[in-house]
Tab-separated table of C-alpha atoms and ligand atoms in Angstrom:
chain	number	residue	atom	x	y	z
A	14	UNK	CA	93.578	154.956	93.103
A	15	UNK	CA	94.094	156.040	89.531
A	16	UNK	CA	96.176	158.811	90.292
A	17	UNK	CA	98.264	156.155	92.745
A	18	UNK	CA	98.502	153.523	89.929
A	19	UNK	CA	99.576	156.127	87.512
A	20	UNK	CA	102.470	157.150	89.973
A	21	UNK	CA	103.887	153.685	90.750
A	22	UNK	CA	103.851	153.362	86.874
A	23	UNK	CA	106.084	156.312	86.778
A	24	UNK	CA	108.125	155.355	89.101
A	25	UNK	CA	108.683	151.489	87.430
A	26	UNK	CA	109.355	153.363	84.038
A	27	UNK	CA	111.900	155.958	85.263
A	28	UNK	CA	113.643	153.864	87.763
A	29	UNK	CA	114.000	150.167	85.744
A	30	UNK	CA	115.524	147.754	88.979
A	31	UNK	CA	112.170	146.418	90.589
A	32	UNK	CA	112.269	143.221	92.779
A	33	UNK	CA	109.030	141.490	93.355
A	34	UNK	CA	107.875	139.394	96.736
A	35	UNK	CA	105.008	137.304	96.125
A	36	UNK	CA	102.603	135.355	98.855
A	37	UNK	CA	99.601	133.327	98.019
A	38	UNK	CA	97.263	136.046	97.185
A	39	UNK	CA	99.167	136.050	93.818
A	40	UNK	CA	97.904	132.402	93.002
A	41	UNK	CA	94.193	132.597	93.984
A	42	UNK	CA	93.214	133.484	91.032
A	43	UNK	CA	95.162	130.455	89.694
A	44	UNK	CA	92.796	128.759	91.637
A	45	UNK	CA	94.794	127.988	94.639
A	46	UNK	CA	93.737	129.150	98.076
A	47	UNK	CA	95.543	131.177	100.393
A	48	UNK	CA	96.556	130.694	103.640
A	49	UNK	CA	95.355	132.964	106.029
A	50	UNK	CA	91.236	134.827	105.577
A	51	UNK	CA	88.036	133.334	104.978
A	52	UNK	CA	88.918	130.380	102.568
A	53	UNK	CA	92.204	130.066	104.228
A	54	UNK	CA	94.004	126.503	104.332
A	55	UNK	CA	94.459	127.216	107.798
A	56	UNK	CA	91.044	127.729	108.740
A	57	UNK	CA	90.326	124.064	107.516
A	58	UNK	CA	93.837	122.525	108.744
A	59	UNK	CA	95.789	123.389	112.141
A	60	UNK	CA	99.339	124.302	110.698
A	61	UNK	CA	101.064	122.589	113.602
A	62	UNK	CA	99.449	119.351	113.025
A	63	UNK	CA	99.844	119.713	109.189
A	64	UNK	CA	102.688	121.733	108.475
A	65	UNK	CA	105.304	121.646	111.074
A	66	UNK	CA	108.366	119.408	111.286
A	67	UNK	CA	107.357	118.110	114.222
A	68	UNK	CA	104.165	116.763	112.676
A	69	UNK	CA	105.352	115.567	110.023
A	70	UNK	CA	108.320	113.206	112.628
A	71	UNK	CA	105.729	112.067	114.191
A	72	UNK	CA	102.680	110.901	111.761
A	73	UNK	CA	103.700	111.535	108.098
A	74	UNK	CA	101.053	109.697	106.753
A	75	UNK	CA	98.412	112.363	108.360
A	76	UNK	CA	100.465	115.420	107.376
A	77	UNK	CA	100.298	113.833	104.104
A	78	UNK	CA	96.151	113.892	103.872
A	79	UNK	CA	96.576	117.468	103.846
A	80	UNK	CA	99.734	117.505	101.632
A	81	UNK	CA	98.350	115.583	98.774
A	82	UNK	CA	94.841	117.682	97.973
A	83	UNK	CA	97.193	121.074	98.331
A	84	UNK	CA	99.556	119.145	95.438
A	85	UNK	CA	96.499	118.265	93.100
A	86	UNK	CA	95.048	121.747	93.244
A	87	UNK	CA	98.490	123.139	92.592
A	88	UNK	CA	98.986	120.212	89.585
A	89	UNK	CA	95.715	121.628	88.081
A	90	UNK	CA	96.982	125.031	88.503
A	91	UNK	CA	98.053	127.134	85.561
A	92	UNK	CA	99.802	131.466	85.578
A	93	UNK	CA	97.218	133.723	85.989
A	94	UNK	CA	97.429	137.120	84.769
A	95	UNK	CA	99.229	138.529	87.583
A	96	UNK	CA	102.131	135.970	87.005
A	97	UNK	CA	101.799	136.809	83.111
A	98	UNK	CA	102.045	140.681	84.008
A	99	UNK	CA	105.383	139.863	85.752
A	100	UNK	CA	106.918	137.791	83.156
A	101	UNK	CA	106.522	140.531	81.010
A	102	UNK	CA	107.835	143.011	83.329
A	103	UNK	CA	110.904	141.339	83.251
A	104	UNK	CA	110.847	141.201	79.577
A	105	UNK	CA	110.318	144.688	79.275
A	106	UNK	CA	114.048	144.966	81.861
A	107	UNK	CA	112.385	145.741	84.704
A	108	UNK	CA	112.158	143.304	86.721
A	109	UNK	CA	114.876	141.953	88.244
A	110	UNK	CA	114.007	139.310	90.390
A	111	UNK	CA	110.524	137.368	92.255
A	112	UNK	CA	111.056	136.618	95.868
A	113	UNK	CA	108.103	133.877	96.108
A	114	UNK	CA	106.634	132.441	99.301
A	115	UNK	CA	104.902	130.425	96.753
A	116	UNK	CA	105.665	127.117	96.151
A	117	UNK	CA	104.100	126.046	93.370
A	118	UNK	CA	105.983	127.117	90.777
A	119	UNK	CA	103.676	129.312	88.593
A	120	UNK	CA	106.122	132.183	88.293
A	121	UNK	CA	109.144	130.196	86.745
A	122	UNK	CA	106.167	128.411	84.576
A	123	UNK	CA	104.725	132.147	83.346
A	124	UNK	CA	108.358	132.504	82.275
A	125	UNK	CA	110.073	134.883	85.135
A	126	UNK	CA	113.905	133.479	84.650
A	127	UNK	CA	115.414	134.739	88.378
A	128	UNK	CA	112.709	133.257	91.276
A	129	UNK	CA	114.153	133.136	94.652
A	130	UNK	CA	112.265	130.108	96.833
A	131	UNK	CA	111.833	131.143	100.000
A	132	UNK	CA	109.641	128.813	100.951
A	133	UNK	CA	111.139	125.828	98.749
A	134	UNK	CA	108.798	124.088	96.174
A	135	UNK	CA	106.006	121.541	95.975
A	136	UNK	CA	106.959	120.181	93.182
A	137	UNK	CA	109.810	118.265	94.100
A	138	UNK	CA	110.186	115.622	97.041
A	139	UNK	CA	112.837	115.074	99.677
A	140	UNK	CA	114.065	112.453	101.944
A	141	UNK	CA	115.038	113.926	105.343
A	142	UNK	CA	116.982	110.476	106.023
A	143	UNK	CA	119.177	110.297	102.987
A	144	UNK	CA	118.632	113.489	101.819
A	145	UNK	CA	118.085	112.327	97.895
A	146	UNK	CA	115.256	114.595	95.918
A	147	UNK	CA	112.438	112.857	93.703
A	148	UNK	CA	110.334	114.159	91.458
A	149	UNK	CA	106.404	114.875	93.004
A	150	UNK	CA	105.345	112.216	90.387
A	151	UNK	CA	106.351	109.600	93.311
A	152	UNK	CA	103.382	111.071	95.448
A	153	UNK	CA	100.950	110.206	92.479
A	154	UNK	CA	102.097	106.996	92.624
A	155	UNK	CA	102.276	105.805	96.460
A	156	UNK	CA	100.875	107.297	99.185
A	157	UNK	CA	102.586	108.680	101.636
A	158	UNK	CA	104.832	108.236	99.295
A	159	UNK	CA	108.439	106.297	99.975
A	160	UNK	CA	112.380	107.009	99.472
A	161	UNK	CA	114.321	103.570	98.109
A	162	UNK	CA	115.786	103.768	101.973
A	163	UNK	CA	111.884	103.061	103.203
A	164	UNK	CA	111.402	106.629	104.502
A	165	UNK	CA	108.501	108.842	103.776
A	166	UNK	CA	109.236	111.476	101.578
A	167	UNK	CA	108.245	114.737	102.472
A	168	UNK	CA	107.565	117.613	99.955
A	169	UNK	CA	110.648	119.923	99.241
A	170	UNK	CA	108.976	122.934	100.841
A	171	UNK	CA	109.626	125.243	104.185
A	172	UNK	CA	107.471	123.803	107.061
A	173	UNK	CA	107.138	125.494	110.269
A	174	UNK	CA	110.291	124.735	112.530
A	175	UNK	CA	112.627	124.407	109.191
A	176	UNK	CA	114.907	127.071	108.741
A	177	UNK	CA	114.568	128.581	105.945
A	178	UNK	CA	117.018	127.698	102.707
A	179	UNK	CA	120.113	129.945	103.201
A	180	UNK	CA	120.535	129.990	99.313
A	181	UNK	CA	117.504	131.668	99.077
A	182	UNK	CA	117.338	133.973	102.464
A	183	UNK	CA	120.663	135.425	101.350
A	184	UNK	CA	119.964	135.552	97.430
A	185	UNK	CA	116.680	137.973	98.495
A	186	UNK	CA	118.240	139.804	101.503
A	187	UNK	CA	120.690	140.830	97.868
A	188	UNK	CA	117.914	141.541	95.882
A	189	UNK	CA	116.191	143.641	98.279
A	190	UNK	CA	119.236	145.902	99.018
A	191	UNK	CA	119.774	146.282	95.109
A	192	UNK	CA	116.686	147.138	93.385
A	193	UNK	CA	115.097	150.937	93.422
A	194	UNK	CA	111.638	149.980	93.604
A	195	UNK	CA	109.644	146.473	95.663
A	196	UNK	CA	106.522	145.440	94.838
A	197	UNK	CA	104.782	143.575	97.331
A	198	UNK	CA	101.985	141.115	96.192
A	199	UNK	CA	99.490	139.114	97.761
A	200	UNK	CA	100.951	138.716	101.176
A	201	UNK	CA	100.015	138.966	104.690
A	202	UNK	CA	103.260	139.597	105.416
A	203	UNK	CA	103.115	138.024	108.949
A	204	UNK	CA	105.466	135.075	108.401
A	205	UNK	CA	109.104	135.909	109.335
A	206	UNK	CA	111.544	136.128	108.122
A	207	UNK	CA	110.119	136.533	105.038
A	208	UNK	CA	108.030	139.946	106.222
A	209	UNK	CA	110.480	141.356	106.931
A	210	UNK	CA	111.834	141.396	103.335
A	211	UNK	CA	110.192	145.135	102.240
A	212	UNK	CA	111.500	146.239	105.819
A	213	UNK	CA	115.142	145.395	104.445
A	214	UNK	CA	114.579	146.787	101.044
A	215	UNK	CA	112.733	150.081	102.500
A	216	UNK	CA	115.951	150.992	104.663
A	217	UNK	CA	117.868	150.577	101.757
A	218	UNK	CA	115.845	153.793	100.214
A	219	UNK	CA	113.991	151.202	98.013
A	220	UNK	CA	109.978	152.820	97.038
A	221	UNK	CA	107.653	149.926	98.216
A	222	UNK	CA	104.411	149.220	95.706
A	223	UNK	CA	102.044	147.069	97.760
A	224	UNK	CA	99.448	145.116	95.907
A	225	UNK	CA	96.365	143.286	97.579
A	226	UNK	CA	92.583	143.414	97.994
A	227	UNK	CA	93.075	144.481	102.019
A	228	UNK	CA	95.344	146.502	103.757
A	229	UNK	CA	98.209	144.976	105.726
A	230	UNK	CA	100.737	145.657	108.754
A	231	UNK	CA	102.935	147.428	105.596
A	232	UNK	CA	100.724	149.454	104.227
A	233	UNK	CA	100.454	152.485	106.598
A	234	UNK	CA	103.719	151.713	107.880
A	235	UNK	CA	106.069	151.056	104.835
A	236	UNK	CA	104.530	150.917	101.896
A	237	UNK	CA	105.030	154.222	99.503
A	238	UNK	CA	101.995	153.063	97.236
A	239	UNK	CA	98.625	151.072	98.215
A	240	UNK	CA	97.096	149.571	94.533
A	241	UNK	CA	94.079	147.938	96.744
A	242	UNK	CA	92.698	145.151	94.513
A	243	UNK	CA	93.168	141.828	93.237
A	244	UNK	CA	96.398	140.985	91.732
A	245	UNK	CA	95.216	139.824	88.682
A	246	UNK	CA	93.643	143.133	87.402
A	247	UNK	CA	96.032	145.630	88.898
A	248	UNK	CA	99.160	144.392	87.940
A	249	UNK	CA	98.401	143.670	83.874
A	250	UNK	CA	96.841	147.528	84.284
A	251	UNK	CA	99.943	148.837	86.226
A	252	UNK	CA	102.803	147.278	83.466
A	253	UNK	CA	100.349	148.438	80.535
A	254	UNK	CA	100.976	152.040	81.969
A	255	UNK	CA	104.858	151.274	82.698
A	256	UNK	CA	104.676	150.345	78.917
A	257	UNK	CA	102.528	153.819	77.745
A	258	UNK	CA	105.289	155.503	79.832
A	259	UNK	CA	107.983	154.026	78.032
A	260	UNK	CA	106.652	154.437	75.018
A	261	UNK	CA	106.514	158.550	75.696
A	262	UNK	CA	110.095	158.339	76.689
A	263	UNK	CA	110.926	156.803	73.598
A	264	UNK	CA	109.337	159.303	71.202
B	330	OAD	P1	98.413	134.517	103.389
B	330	OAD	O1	97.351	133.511	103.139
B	330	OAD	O2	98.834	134.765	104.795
B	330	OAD	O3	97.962	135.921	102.798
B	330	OAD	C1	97.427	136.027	101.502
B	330	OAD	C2	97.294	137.503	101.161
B	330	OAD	O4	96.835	137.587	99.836
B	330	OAD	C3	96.284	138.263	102.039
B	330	OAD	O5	96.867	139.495	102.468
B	330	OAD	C4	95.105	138.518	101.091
B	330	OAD	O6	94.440	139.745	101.362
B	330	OAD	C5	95.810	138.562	99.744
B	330	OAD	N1	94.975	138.216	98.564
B	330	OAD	C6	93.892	137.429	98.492
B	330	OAD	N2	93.429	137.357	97.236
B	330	OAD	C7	94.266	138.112	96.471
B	330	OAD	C8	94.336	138.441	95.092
B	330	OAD	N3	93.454	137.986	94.203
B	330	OAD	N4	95.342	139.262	94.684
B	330	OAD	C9	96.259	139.737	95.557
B	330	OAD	N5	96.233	139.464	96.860
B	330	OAD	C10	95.273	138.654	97.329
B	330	OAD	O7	99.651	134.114	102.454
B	330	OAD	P2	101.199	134.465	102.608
B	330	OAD	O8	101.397	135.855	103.065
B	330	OAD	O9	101.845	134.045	101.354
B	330	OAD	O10	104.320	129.366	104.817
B	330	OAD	O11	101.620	133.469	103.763
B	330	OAD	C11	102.960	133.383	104.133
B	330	OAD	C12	103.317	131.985	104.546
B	330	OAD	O12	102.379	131.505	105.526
B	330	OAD	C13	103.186	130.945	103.438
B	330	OAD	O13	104.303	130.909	102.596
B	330	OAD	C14	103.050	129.667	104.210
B	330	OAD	C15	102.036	130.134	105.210
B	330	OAD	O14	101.932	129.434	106.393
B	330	OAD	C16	104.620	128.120	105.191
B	330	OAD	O15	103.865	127.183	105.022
B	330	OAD	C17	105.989	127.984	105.810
C-alpha cells in the first residue's frame, strides 16, 4: 500500500491533468450515508418506490418522506477532508475537473471550481409541469412542497427512469478523454452510465487511481492503482506526497 500510494503520487506530480469521479463513499464521512452496503439508503428505502420517476407520478407526497430526511442530513452536512484534499489538488493545477454522482454539493462548497453533476443536485427544486427551478428552502417551508402552478416540486436530482442531464453526460465523457490520470472515489460503480466513466477514460490511455475501503468491479479489471481505505485519510496523504514530489522537482 505504501509503495502503491507513493506511485500514484508520482504519477499525479509528473503527469498534472487528473479528472476526479466521485460517488457517495466520498461524503460518509461528511456524515451522509451511502447508498448501497450495510448502512445503505437502500437497505432502509426500496429505490423504485422512493426514487424512480414513476414513484414520484404517482404518490409524491410518499417519495417525499424519504426525500426530506436525505435533504436535512445533507443541510447539516459540511466538506470533509477528502473534498478539502481535492480542492487543493486543483489549487495545486492538478486537477482538472470532479465528475460527482453526488448531489449535495460539498465539492463546489470545499471550493473545487469545475464539478460536472451527473446526477443533478439536491439543493435546488424543480417543477416537472412548468419546468421553473426554486430554491430547496421551499421544502423547509411546505411539505411536499408546491410550484405557484399547484404542482409538487420535486428535487433537481437524477431519479431512476430520468435520463441523465446531457450537459453533464457530454461535459464528463470530455473530461474523461482529456485528462492523463482518473481517480475514482467512493463508488460502487454499478450505476450506468455513470460506471462506465473510468471505462471511457481507460481506453483513452488514461492511468485509473481507485480509492475506497472495498474492492469493486474496477479494481482488478481497470484500475492501474488500488489505495484501499477511506477517502478521507488516503486522499489528504496521497496530495501531501503529490506536494513532497513537487517540491523535489522544484529544487
Ligand atoms: P454506493 O452507495 O453504491 O457506493 C458507495 C461506495 O463508497 C462503496 O463502494 C463503498 O465501499 C464506498 N465507501 C464507503 N465509505 C467510504 C469512505 N469513507 N471513503 C471512500 N469510499 C467509501 O454509491 P454510488 O456508487 O455513488 O443514483 O452510487 C451511485 C448511484 O446510485 C447514486 O448516485 C444514486 C444511487 O442510486 C441515483 O439515485 C440516480
Amino acid at each position: 500500500m505504501v509503495k502503491q500510494i507513493e506511485e500514484a503520487a508520482g504519477l499525479l506530480a509528473a503527469r498534472r491533468k487528473a479528472v476526479a469521479l466521485t460517488g457517495a463513499g466520498i461524503s460518509v464521512e461528511s456524515g451522509i450515508p451511502p447508498f448501497r452496503g450495510r448502512e445503505g439508503l437502500w437497505e432502509k428505502y426500496d429505490p423504485e418506490e422512493y426514487a424512480h420517476i414513476d414513484a414520484f407520478r404517482a404518490n409524491p407526497a410518499k417519495v417525499w418522506e424519504m426525500q426530506a430526511q436525505f435533504l436535512e442530513v445533507i443541510d447539516r452536512a459540511l466538506p470533509n477532508d477528502a473534498h478539502l484534499a481535492l480542492a487543493r489538488l486543483e489549487s495545486m493545477g492538478i486537477l482538472a475537473t470532479v465528475i460527482t454522482q453526488n448531489v449535495d454539493g460539498l465539492h463546489q462548497l470545499a471550493g473545487n471550481t469545475d464539478v460536472v453533476e451527473f446526477h443533478g443536485n439536491n439543493r435546488r427544486l424543480i417543477c416537472l409541469s412548468c419546468r421553473r427551478y426554486f430554491p430547496v428552502a421551499r421544502a423547509r417551508e411546505q411539505m411536499p412542497p408546491l410550484c405557484d402552478c399547484g404542482a409538487v416540486l420535486k428535487p433537481d436530482a437524477v431519479f431512476f427512469g430520468e435520463p441523465i442531464p446531457r450537459d453533464a453526460l457530454l461535459r464528463s465523457h470530455v473530461a474523461a478523454q482529456s485528462c492523463q490520470v482518473m481517480l475514482v472515489i467512493g463508488t460502487s460503480a454499478v450505476v450506468e452510465p455513470a460506471a462506465s466513466i473510468p471505462l471511457v477514460a481507460k481506453r483513452a490511455g488514461v492511468a485509473i487511481i481507485e480509492i475506497n475501503p472495498e474492492p469493486t468491479g474496477l479494481t482488478n479489471s481497470i484500475a492501474d492503482y488500488f489505495l484501499q481505505g477511506k477517502a478521507g485519510e488516503i486522499l489528504p496523504r496521497l496530495v501531501e506526497l503529490v506536494q513532497a514530489e513537487r517540491g523535489r522537482d522544484n529544487i
